[in-house]
Structure formats: C-alpha cells, structure tokens
Tab-separated table of C-alpha atoms and ligand atoms in Angstrom:
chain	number	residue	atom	x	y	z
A	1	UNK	CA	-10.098	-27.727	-8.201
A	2	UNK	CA	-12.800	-26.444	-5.848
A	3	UNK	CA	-13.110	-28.973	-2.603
A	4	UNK	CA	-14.640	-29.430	0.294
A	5	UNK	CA	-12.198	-27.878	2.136
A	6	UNK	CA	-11.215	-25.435	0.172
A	7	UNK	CA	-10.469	-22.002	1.631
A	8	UNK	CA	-11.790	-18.924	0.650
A	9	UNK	CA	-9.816	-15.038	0.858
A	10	UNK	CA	-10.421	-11.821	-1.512
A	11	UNK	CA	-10.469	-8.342	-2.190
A	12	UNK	CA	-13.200	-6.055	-2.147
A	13	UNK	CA	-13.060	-2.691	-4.063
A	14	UNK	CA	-15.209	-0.684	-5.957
A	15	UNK	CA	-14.352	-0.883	-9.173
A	16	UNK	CA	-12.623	-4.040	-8.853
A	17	UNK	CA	-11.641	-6.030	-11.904
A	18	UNK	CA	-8.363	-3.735	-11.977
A	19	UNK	CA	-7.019	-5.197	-8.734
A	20	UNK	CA	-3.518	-7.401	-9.108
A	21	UNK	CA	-4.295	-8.984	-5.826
A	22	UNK	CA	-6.017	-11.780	-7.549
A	23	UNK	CA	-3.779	-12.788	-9.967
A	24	UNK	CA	-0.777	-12.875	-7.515
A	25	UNK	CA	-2.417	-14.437	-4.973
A	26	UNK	CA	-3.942	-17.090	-7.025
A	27	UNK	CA	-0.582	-17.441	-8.747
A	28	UNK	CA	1.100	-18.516	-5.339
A	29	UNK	CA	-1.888	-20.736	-4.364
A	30	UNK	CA	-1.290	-22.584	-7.547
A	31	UNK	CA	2.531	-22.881	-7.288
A	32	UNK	CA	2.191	-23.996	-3.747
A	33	UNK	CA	-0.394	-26.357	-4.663
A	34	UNK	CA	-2.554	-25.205	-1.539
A	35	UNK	CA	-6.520	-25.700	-1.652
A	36	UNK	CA	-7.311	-22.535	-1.946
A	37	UNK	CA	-8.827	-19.288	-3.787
A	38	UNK	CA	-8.840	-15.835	-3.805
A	39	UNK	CA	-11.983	-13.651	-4.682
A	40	UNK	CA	-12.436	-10.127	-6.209
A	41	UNK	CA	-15.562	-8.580	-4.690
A	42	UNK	CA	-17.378	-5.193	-5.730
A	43	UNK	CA	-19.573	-4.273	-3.392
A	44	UNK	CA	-21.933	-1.129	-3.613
A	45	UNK	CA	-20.189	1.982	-2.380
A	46	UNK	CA	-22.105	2.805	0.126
A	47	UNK	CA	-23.284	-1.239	1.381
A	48	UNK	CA	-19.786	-2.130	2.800
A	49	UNK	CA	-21.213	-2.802	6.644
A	50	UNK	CA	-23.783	-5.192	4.918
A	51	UNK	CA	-21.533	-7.034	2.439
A	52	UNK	CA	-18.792	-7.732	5.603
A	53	UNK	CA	-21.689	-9.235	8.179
A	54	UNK	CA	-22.470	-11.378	5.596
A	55	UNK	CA	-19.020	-12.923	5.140
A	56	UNK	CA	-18.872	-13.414	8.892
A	57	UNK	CA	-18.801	-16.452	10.851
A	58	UNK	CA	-17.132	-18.479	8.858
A	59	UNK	CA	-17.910	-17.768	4.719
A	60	UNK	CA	-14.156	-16.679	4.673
A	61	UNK	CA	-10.712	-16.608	6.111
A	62	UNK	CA	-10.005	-12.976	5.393
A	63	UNK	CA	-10.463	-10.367	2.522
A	64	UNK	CA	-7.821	-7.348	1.299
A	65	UNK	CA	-9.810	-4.185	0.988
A	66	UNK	CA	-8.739	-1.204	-1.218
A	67	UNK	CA	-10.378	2.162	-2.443
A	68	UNK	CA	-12.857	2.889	-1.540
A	69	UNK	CA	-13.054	0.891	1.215
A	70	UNK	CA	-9.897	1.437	3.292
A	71	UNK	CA	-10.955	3.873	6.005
A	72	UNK	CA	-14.769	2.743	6.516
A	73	UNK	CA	-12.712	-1.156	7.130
A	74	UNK	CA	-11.654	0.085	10.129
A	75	UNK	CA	-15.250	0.944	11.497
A	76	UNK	CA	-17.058	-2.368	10.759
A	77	UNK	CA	-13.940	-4.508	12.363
A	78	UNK	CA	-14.268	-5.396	16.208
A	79	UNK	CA	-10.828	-5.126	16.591
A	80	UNK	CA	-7.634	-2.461	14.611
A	81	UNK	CA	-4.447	-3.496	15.021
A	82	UNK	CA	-1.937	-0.717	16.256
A	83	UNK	CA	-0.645	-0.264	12.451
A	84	UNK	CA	-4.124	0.101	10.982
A	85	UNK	CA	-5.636	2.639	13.861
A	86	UNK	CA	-2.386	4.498	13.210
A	87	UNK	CA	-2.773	4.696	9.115
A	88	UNK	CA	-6.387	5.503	9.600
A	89	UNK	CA	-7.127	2.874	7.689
A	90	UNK	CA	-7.028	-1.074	6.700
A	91	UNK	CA	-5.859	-3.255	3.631
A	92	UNK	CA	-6.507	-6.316	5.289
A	93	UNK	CA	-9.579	-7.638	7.170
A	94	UNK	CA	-9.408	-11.238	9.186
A	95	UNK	CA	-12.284	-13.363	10.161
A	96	UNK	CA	-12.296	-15.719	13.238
A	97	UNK	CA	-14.982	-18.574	12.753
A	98	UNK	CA	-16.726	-17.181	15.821
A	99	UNK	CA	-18.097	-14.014	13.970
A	100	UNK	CA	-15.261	-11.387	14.867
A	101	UNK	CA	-13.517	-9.235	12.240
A	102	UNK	CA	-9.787	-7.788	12.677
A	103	UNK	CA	-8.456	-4.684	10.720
A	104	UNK	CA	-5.082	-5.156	9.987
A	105	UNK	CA	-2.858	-3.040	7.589
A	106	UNK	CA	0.350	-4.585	5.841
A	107	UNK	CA	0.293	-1.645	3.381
A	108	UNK	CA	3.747	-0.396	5.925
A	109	UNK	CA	5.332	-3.658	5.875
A	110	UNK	CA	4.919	-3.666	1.976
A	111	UNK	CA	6.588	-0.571	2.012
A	112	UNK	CA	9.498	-0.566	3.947
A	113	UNK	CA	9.812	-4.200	2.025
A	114	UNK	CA	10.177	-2.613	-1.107
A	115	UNK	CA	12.574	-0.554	0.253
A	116	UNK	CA	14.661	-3.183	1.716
A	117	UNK	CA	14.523	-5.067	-1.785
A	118	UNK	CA	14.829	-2.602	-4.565
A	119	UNK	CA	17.252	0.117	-2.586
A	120	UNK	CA	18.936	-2.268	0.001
A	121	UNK	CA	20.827	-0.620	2.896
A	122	UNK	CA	18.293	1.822	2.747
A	123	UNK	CA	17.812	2.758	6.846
A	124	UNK	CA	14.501	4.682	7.595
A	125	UNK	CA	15.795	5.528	11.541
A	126	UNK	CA	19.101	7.081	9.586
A	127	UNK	CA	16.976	10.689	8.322
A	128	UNK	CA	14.062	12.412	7.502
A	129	UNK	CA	11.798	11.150	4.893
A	130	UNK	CA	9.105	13.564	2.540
A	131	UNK	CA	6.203	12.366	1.884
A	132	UNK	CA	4.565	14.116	-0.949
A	133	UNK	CA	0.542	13.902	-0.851
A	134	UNK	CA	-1.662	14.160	2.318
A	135	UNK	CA	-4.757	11.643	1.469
A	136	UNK	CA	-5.113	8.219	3.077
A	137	UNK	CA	-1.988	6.566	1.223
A	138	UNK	CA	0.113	9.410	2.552
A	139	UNK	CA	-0.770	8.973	6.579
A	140	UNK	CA	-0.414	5.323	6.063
A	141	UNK	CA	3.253	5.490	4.524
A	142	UNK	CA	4.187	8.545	7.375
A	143	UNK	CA	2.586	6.088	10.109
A	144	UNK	CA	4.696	3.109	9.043
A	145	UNK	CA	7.873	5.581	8.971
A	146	UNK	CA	7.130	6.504	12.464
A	147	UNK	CA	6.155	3.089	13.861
A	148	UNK	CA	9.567	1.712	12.150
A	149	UNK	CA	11.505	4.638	13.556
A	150	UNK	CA	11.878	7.095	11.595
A	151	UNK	CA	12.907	10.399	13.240
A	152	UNK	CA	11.414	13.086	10.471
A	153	UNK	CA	8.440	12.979	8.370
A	154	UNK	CA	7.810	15.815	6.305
A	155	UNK	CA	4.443	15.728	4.718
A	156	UNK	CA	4.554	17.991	1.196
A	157	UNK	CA	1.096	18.445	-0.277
A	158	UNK	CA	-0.338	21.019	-2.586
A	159	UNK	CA	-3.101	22.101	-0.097
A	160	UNK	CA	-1.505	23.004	3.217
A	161	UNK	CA	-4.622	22.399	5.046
A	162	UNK	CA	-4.435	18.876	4.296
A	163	UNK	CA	-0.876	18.256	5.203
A	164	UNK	CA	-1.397	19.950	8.568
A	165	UNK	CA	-4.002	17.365	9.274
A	166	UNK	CA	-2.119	14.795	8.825
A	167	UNK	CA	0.848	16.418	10.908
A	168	UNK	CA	-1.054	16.880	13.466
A	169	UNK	CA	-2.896	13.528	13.472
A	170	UNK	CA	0.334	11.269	14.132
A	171	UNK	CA	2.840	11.057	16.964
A	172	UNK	CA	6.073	12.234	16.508
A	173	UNK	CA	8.577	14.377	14.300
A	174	UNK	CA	6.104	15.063	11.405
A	175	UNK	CA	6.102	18.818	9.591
A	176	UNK	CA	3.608	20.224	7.188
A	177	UNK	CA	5.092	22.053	4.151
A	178	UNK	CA	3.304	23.995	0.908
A	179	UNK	CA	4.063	22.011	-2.670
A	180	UNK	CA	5.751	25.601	-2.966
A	181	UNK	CA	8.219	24.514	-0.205
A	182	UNK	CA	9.211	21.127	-1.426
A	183	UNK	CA	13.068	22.016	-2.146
A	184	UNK	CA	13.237	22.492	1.748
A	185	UNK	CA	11.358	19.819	2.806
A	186	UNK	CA	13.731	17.689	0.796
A	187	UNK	CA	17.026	18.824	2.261
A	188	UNK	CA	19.012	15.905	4.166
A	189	UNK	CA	16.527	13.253	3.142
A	190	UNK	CA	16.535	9.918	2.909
A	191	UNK	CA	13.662	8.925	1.107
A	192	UNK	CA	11.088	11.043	-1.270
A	193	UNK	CA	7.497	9.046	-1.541
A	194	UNK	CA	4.962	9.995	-4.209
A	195	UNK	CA	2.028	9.103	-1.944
A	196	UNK	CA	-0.309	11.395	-4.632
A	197	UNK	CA	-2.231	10.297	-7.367
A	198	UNK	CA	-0.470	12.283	-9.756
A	199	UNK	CA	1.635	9.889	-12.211
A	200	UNK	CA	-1.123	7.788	-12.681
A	201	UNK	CA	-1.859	7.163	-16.612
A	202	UNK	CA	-4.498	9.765	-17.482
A	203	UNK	CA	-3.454	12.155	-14.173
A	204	UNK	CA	-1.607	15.919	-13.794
A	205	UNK	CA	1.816	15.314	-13.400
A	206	UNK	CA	3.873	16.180	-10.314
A	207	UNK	CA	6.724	18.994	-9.889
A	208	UNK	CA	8.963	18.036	-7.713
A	209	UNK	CA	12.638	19.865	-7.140
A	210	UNK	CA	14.315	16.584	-6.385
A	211	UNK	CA	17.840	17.744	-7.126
A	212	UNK	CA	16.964	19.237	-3.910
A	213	UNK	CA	17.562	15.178	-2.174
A	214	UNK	CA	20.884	14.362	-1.330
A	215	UNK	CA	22.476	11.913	-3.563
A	216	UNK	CA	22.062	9.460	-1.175
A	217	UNK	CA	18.407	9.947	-1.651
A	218	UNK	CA	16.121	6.620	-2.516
A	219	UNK	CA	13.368	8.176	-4.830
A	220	UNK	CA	9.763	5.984	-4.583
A	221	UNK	CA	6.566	6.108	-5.777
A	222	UNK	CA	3.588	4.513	-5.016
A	223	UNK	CA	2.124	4.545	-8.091
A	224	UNK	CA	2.985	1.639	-10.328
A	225	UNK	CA	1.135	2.050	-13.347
A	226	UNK	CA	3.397	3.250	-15.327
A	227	UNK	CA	5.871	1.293	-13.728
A	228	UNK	CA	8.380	3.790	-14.324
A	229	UNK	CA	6.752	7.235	-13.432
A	230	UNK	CA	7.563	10.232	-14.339
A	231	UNK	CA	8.722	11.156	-11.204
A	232	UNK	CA	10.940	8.032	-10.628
A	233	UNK	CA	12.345	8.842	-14.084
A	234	UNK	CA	13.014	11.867	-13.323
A	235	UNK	CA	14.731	10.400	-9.934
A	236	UNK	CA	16.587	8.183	-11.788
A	237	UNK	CA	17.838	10.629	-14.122
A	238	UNK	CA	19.355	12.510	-11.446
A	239	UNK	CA	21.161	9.370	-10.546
A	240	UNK	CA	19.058	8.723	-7.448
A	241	UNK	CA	17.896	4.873	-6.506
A	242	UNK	CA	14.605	4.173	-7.160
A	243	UNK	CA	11.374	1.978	-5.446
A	244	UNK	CA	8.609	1.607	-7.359
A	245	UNK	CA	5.138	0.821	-6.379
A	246	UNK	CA	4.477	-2.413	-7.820
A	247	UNK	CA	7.106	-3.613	-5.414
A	248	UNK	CA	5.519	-2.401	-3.024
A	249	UNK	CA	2.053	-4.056	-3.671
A	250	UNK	CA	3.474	-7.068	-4.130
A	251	UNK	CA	5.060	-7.166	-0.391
A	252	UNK	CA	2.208	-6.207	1.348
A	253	UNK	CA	0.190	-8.980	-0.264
A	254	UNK	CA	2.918	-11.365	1.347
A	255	UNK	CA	1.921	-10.609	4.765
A	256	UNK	CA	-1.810	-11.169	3.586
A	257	UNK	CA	-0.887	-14.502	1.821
A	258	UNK	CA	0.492	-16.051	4.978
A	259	UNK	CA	-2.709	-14.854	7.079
A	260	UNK	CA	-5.024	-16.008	5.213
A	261	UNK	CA	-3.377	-19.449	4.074
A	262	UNK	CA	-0.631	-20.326	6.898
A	263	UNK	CA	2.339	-20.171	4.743
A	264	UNK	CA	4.565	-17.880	3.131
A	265	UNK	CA	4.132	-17.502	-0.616
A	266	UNK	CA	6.393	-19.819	-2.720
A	267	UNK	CA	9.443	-18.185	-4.021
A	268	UNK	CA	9.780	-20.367	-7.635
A	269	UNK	CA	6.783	-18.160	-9.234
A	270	UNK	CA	7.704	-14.628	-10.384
A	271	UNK	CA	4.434	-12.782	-9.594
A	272	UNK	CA	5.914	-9.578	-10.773
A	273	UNK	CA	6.476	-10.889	-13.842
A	274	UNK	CA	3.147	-11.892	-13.976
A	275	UNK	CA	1.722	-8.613	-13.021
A	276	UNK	CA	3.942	-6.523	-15.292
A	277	UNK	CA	2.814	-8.797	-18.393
A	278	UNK	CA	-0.726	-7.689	-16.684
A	279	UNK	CA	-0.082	-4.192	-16.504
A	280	UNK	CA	1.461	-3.828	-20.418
A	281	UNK	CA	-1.559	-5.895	-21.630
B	301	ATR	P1	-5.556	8.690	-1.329
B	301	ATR	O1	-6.480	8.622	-0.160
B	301	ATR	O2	-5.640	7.518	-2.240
B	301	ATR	O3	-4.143	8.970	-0.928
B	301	ATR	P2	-6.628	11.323	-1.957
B	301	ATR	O4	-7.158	11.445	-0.575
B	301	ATR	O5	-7.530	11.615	-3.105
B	301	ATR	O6	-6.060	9.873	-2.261
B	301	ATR	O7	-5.331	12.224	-2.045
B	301	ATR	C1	-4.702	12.483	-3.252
B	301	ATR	C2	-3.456	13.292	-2.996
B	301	ATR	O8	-2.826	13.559	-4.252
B	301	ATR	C3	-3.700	14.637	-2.345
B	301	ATR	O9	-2.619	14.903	-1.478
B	301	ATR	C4	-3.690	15.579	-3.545
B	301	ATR	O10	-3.345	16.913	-3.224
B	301	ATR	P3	-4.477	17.936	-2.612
B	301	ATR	O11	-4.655	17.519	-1.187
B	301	ATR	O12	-3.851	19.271	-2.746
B	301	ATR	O13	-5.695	17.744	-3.456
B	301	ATR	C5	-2.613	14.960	-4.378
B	301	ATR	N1	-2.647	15.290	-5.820
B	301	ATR	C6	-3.460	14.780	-6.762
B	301	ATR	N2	-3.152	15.272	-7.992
B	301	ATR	C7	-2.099	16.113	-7.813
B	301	ATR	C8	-1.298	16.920	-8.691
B	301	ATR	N3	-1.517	16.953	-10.022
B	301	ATR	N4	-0.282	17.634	-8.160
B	301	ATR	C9	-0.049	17.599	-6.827
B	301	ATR	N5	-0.756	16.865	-5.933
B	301	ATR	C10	-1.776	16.118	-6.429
C-alpha cells in the first residue's frame, strides 16, 4: 500500500533490473510492516548529475548506487564521508529535505560483516590481507582493511600499473605485486579477496596459488554469482574457510536499510534465501 506518507529509497545503476537490492530491501519493508518502498532506477550513463538534482529536496530519503555510478556519486554529493573519499567511491547517497546530498559507502562494513558472520573469529588487525584485483571494488575492500586496522594490504593484480595506483593512493602498509607474484603476496595471510571480475558466469577464470595461504587463511570472494566460485571452491577444497559475496551484499544493504528507514532490518525474513532462489531462477 502506497500512502501519503510513504517513504521513498532506491538504487540507481545502469543496467539495473539485475540488482538484489530491491528485492531484499522490499522484503524487510514488508516483514517490518514499515510504509515504505524501494526503487530501481536506470539512469543514462552519462546523465547521472541530472537524474540526482532532480531527486533533491525532498523526492527521496536516499538511493544505493552501483556500476556505473560508484565513483562519479562521490562528485555530485556536497558532502563524502571519510569511508567513501577513502574507497574512491560511494554505494550509498543520503538526501536531507533541505537539498544536500551525502556520499556514504557501507560497501566496508558489508565486508568485514561477512567476515564476522560466515568465518567468525576472523581478526583483520591480526595479518596481512591480499587483495586480488586493482579496479574500484579492490581500493574500496583495501580502504576498509586499513580504516578497520589492518596492518598489510597486498594488492595482486594482473597489470602492475594498476595495483601500484592503488598502493600508492591509500595510507598505510599497502604493496603492489604482479598476478605472477601471487604465491608471495599470499604468505602469512589472513584473508585472500577476489575483488576481480573474474568468476563471474560468462568471465576468464582466475589462477590463484592459494595453497600458498596459511591454513588459517579465510578465502572470499566478492563475486556471488555463482555463489560458490571457482575460486572459493577451490579455497574450500584446500580446506580453507570461505566468505562469499552474497554475504557480503547483503550486510552492506543493512547499514543502508537503517538510513534510509530508521530501523534495523527485521531478523524473521531470510533475505538470502530469497536472493539465492533469485539468483538460481
Ligand atoms: P571494478 O571497478 O568493478 O573493480 P574494474 O575496474 O573493471 O572493475 O577492475 C576489474 C579487475 O579485475 C581488474 O583488476 C582486472 O585486472 P587488470 O587490471 O589487469 O585488467 C581484473 N580482472 C578481470 N578479469 C581478470 C582475469 N581473467 N584474470 C585476472 N584479473 C582479471
């Protein structure tokens, strides 16, 4: 039931109709029986300045924002949060009634989340973590590692250039290594993240030495379609715990949920049931 007072949040991407967001967020706006809803937007590639002015001042309470859309979020807000200037990017934009528009990221806190759910006792201060991939999802995960302490971030990519970059972009302990190099980088680790596209349905597939982790090693990937990559099979094989990225979209949308609508998500519907039953269909 739409009201008079109901309240409006999305997600704007280009292509869209692939996004999860809506169905989990609408799922918990149901089950908590708030007056809500929660929009997918496409707007034209290149027409994202335009589309957010005219959302401001009031049309909405806040929007998720996801490829292509991430990085240019952060120009056309008036105010980044520390998280989001330090990923380079936003997932999360938050409109005050007075016109003003706040890029936020809660891409780290979904992260570290999934982490702390599917490979409890997990501790990212306790040892380096390699990040494989050096695009916009791999500064954002290396930034969150940092800003939660982390003491060693190794960035692995297949283009050097690109991992320098990134190395060189953040504060702190973070290294640059060659795909070629990826045995070292993963020495006394206590995290590999696929932060490549590779693994998605349809993409190359990823060699990675991880019998170079320690055992202790938690092995996660961003990617959750498959669910179960090859490269967290191939973690899991090795007997190594695994994250995968569907948890990990699913807690940053938390964050999002309680911005946008003043409470925390109920617990009694199992969104990632929901989304898996999504994802298989
Ligand atoms: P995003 O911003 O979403 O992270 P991106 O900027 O396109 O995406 O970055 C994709 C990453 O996946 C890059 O690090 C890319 O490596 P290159 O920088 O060498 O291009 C990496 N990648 C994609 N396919 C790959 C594959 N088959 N093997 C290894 N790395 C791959």
């Amino acid at each position: 039931m739409i009201t008079g007072r109901t309240v409006v949040a999305g997600v704007a991407g280009n292509p869209v109709a692939h996004s999860l967001s809506p169905l989990i967020h609408n799922a918990w706006l149901q089950a908590a029986g708030i007056d809500g809803i929660y929009v997918p937007f496409a707007p034209e590639a290149d027409r994202f300045d335009r589309f957010v002015d005219g959302l401001r001042g009031g049309a909405i309470r806040g929007l998720n924002v996801t490829i292509p859309f991430k990085e240019v979020a952060l120009s056309v807000a008036d105010e980044v949060s520390v998280r989001a200037r330090g990923a380079a990017a936003a997932n999360l934009l938050v409109f005050d009634a007075d016109g003003r528009v706040t890029a936020d990221n809660t891409d780290g806190i979904g992260l570290l989340a999934a982490f702390r759910v599917q490979a409890p006792g997990f501790d990212p201060t306790a040892a380096p973590v390699a990040i494989l991939g050096a695009g916009g999802a791999a500064r954002g995960a290396a930034s969150a590692l940092l800003l939660a302490g982390c003491p060693e971030v190794r960035i692995v990519n297949r283009t050097l250039a690109r991992a320098e970059a990134v190395a060189g972009a953040l504060h702190g302990q973070v290294f640059a290594y060659p795909i070629g190099a990826a045995g070292e980088a993963f020495a006394g680790v206590g995290a590999v993240i696929n932060a490549t596209s590779a693994g998605l349905s349809g993409q190359g597939e990823l060699e990675a030495p991880l019998e170079a982790t320690p055992e202790t090693a938690v092995v996660m990937d961003m990617v959750y379609k498959p669910l179960e990559t090859p490269f967290l099979a191939q973690g899991r094989k090795l007997g190594r715990r695994t994250v995968d990225g569907l948890e990990m979209l699913i807690r940053q949308a938390i964050p999002s949920f309680e911005t946008f609508f003043g409470r925390t998500p109920p617990g009694e519907v199992d969104v990632r049931a929901l989304a898996l039953k999504t994802l298989e269909g």
